[in-house]
């Protein structure tokens, strides 16, 4: 039963039920690992123009990006926040790193959820990258997210 992820597809890209179920499994595993329960998130799939506008408004960076996370800081809401993923980056990165668009969406979703939970690879001592690697290995996903992050 999918009720932990409120999915809003703002593109014409067809998302399979299998992919949504897989994202739910990923979300459940992350919550279980961190001893959280009854949490939810919003997931939006958008184009580069939309994510660029969000990136400019909220991060003062006037360029598109692959994923943005907007944590909801409330002890009273089950909603962790919103994750916005660019379909254009999904297509570009899946070709660049030779894996499927579904795999790329799962990789970006993992990255976004961890940001909702307070992980921050720009400030931490590798904790987010270690958690990402653990999840990528557990779900048998391509290692490209780890490779990209090491390139930064």
mmCIF file of C-alpha atoms in Angstrom:
data_model
loop_
_atom_site.group_PDB
_atom_site.id
_atom_site.type_symbol
_atom_site.label_atom_id
_atom_site.label_comp_id
_atom_site.label_asym_id
_atom_site.label_seq_id
_atom_site.Cartn_x
_atom_site.Cartn_y
_atom_site.Cartn_z
ATOM 1 C CA UNK A 1 0.000 0.000 0.000
ATOM 2 C CA UNK A 2 1.585 3.249 -1.170
ATOM 3 C CA UNK A 3 0.804 6.003 1.258
ATOM 4 C CA UNK A 4 4.161 7.141 2.567
ATOM 5 C CA UNK A 5 5.170 8.916 -0.651
ATOM 6 C CA UNK A 6 2.863 11.513 -2.143
ATOM 7 C CA UNK A 7 3.994 11.446 -5.776
ATOM 8 C CA UNK A 8 3.315 14.359 -8.139
ATOM 9 C CA UNK A 9 4.497 13.771 -11.694
ATOM 10 C CA UNK A 10 4.601 17.159 -13.425
ATOM 11 C CA UNK A 11 6.084 15.678 -16.599
ATOM 12 C CA UNK A 12 4.861 13.411 -19.377
ATOM 13 C CA UNK A 13 7.265 10.644 -18.298
ATOM 14 C CA UNK A 14 5.411 7.440 -17.401
ATOM 15 C CA UNK A 15 6.261 6.148 -13.946
ATOM 16 C CA UNK A 16 5.486 2.495 -13.392
ATOM 17 C CA UNK A 17 3.778 1.149 -10.319
ATOM 18 C CA UNK A 18 6.810 -1.106 -9.846
ATOM 19 C CA UNK A 19 9.087 1.939 -9.579
ATOM 20 C CA UNK A 20 6.795 3.596 -7.058
ATOM 21 C CA UNK A 21 6.709 0.397 -4.993
ATOM 22 C CA UNK A 22 10.493 0.232 -5.147
ATOM 23 C CA UNK A 23 10.784 3.835 -3.928
ATOM 24 C CA UNK A 24 8.439 2.920 -1.053
ATOM 25 C CA UNK A 25 10.753 0.018 -0.119
ATOM 26 C CA UNK A 26 13.729 2.361 -0.147
ATOM 27 C CA UNK A 27 11.872 4.881 2.017
ATOM 28 C CA UNK A 28 10.786 2.156 4.469
ATOM 29 C CA UNK A 29 14.369 0.853 4.759
ATOM 30 C CA UNK A 30 15.765 4.332 5.446
ATOM 31 C CA UNK A 31 13.120 4.978 8.112
ATOM 32 C CA UNK A 32 13.700 1.563 9.693
ATOM 33 C CA UNK A 33 17.477 2.052 9.752
ATOM 34 C CA UNK A 34 17.051 5.387 11.541
ATOM 35 C CA UNK A 35 14.375 4.055 13.909
ATOM 36 C CA UNK A 36 11.670 6.318 12.511
ATOM 37 C CA UNK A 37 8.118 5.344 11.767
ATOM 38 C CA UNK A 38 4.914 6.858 10.489
ATOM 39 C CA UNK A 39 6.784 9.377 8.334
ATOM 40 C CA UNK A 40 5.901 10.518 4.838
ATOM 41 C CA UNK A 41 7.405 12.604 2.080
ATOM 42 C CA UNK A 42 6.305 14.379 -1.051
ATOM 43 C CA UNK A 43 8.077 13.567 -4.319
ATOM 44 C CA UNK A 44 7.779 15.828 -7.352
ATOM 45 C CA UNK A 45 9.123 14.969 -10.798
ATOM 46 C CA UNK A 46 9.692 18.160 -12.803
ATOM 47 C CA UNK A 47 11.590 19.554 -15.794
ATOM 48 C CA UNK A 48 14.852 21.514 -15.680
ATOM 49 C CA UNK A 49 13.159 24.916 -15.941
ATOM 50 C CA UNK A 50 11.017 24.219 -12.873
ATOM 51 C CA UNK A 51 13.903 22.917 -10.773
ATOM 52 C CA UNK A 52 16.102 25.815 -11.906
ATOM 53 C CA UNK A 53 13.476 28.290 -10.694
ATOM 54 C CA UNK A 54 13.290 26.486 -7.336
ATOM 55 C CA UNK A 55 17.070 26.382 -7.075
ATOM 56 C CA UNK A 56 17.296 30.120 -7.797
ATOM 57 C CA UNK A 57 14.531 31.012 -5.339
ATOM 58 C CA UNK A 58 15.637 28.800 -2.454
ATOM 59 C CA UNK A 59 19.397 28.415 -2.893
ATOM 60 C CA UNK A 60 20.283 31.510 -4.906
ATOM 61 C CA UNK A 61 21.764 29.282 -7.629
ATOM 62 C CA UNK A 62 20.439 30.146 -11.091
ATOM 63 C CA UNK A 63 20.975 26.771 -12.714
ATOM 64 C CA UNK A 64 19.150 23.466 -12.922
ATOM 65 C CA UNK A 65 20.150 20.671 -10.576
ATOM 66 C CA UNK A 66 19.295 16.986 -10.277
ATOM 67 C CA UNK A 67 17.529 16.932 -6.904
ATOM 68 C CA UNK A 68 16.390 19.400 -4.266
ATOM 69 C CA UNK A 69 15.119 18.629 -0.777
ATOM 70 C CA UNK A 70 12.907 20.841 1.330
ATOM 71 C CA UNK A 71 12.715 19.519 4.901
ATOM 72 C CA UNK A 72 9.655 20.361 6.953
ATOM 73 C CA UNK A 73 10.887 21.241 10.391
ATOM 74 C CA UNK A 74 8.008 20.182 12.602
ATOM 75 C CA UNK A 75 7.750 17.743 15.440
ATOM 76 C CA UNK A 76 4.000 17.520 14.925
ATOM 77 C CA UNK A 77 3.752 16.497 11.275
ATOM 78 C CA UNK A 78 4.409 13.055 9.824
ATOM 79 C CA UNK A 79 5.626 14.820 6.661
ATOM 80 C CA UNK A 80 9.424 14.953 6.470
ATOM 81 C CA UNK A 81 9.293 17.378 3.555
ATOM 82 C CA UNK A 82 9.452 17.519 -0.228
ATOM 83 C CA UNK A 83 11.913 16.100 -2.730
ATOM 84 C CA UNK A 84 12.032 17.562 -6.234
ATOM 85 C CA UNK A 85 13.799 15.588 -8.976
ATOM 86 C CA UNK A 86 14.560 16.761 -12.503
ATOM 87 C CA UNK A 87 13.460 14.388 -15.259
ATOM 88 C CA UNK A 88 16.024 15.998 -17.562
ATOM 89 C CA UNK A 89 18.811 15.041 -15.157
ATOM 90 C CA UNK A 90 17.379 11.524 -14.823
ATOM 91 C CA UNK A 91 17.620 11.068 -18.579
ATOM 92 C CA UNK A 92 21.049 12.711 -18.836
ATOM 93 C CA UNK A 93 22.637 10.838 -15.941
ATOM 94 C CA UNK A 94 21.174 7.460 -16.843
ATOM 95 C CA UNK A 95 22.773 7.777 -20.283
ATOM 96 C CA UNK A 96 26.052 9.169 -18.935
ATOM 97 C CA UNK A 97 26.431 6.447 -16.298
ATOM 98 C CA UNK A 98 24.931 3.629 -18.417
ATOM 99 C CA UNK A 99 21.994 2.594 -16.263
ATOM 100 C CA UNK A 100 18.223 2.888 -16.441
ATOM 101 C CA UNK A 101 16.145 5.990 -15.744
ATOM 102 C CA UNK A 102 14.450 4.024 -12.934
ATOM 103 C CA UNK A 103 17.825 3.363 -11.311
ATOM 104 C CA UNK A 104 18.725 7.043 -11.587
ATOM 105 C CA UNK A 105 15.432 8.082 -10.026
ATOM 106 C CA UNK A 106 16.032 5.671 -7.141
ATOM 107 C CA UNK A 107 19.565 7.039 -6.628
ATOM 108 C CA UNK A 108 18.347 10.640 -6.573
ATOM 109 C CA UNK A 109 15.468 9.693 -4.275
ATOM 110 C CA UNK A 110 17.905 8.157 -1.766
ATOM 111 C CA UNK A 111 20.008 11.305 -1.882
ATOM 112 C CA UNK A 112 16.949 13.513 -1.394
ATOM 113 C CA UNK A 113 15.491 11.517 1.498
ATOM 114 C CA UNK A 114 18.772 11.613 3.369
ATOM 115 C CA UNK A 115 18.802 15.399 3.004
ATOM 116 C CA UNK A 116 15.273 15.516 4.443
ATOM 117 C CA UNK A 117 16.597 13.610 7.445
ATOM 118 C CA UNK A 118 19.362 16.102 8.082
ATOM 119 C CA UNK A 119 22.279 14.513 6.261
ATOM 120 C CA UNK A 120 24.407 17.082 4.431
ATOM 121 C CA UNK A 121 27.358 15.884 2.348
ATOM 122 C CA UNK A 122 28.560 19.489 1.981
ATOM 123 C CA UNK A 123 29.095 19.769 5.751
ATOM 124 C CA UNK A 124 29.352 16.275 7.260
ATOM 125 C CA UNK A 125 32.394 14.056 7.517
ATOM 126 C CA UNK A 126 31.181 11.529 4.940
ATOM 127 C CA UNK A 127 28.140 10.239 6.837
ATOM 128 C CA UNK A 128 25.716 10.892 3.967
ATOM 129 C CA UNK A 129 27.969 9.240 1.404
ATOM 130 C CA UNK A 130 28.427 6.212 3.671
ATOM 131 C CA UNK A 131 24.671 5.861 4.192
ATOM 132 C CA UNK A 132 24.069 6.259 0.442
ATOM 133 C CA UNK A 133 26.634 3.566 -0.313
ATOM 134 C CA UNK A 134 25.018 1.234 2.233
ATOM 135 C CA UNK A 135 21.570 1.726 0.650
ATOM 136 C CA UNK A 136 22.859 1.478 -2.920
ATOM 137 C CA UNK A 137 24.540 -1.822 -2.081
ATOM 138 C CA UNK A 138 21.502 -3.153 -0.194
ATOM 139 C CA UNK A 139 19.179 -2.409 -3.144
ATOM 140 C CA UNK A 140 21.725 -3.514 -5.749
ATOM 141 C CA UNK A 141 21.710 -0.144 -7.489
ATOM 142 C CA UNK A 142 24.480 1.182 -9.748
ATOM 143 C CA UNK A 143 27.425 2.706 -7.893
ATOM 144 C CA UNK A 144 27.381 5.848 -10.053
ATOM 145 C CA UNK A 145 26.068 8.123 -7.260
ATOM 146 C CA UNK A 146 29.063 7.207 -5.132
ATOM 147 C CA UNK A 147 31.415 7.783 -8.074
ATOM 148 C CA UNK A 148 29.861 11.180 -8.858
ATOM 149 C CA UNK A 149 30.063 12.311 -5.262
ATOM 150 C CA UNK A 150 33.710 11.375 -5.087
ATOM 151 C CA UNK A 151 34.340 13.442 -8.220
ATOM 152 C CA UNK A 152 33.118 16.611 -6.486
#
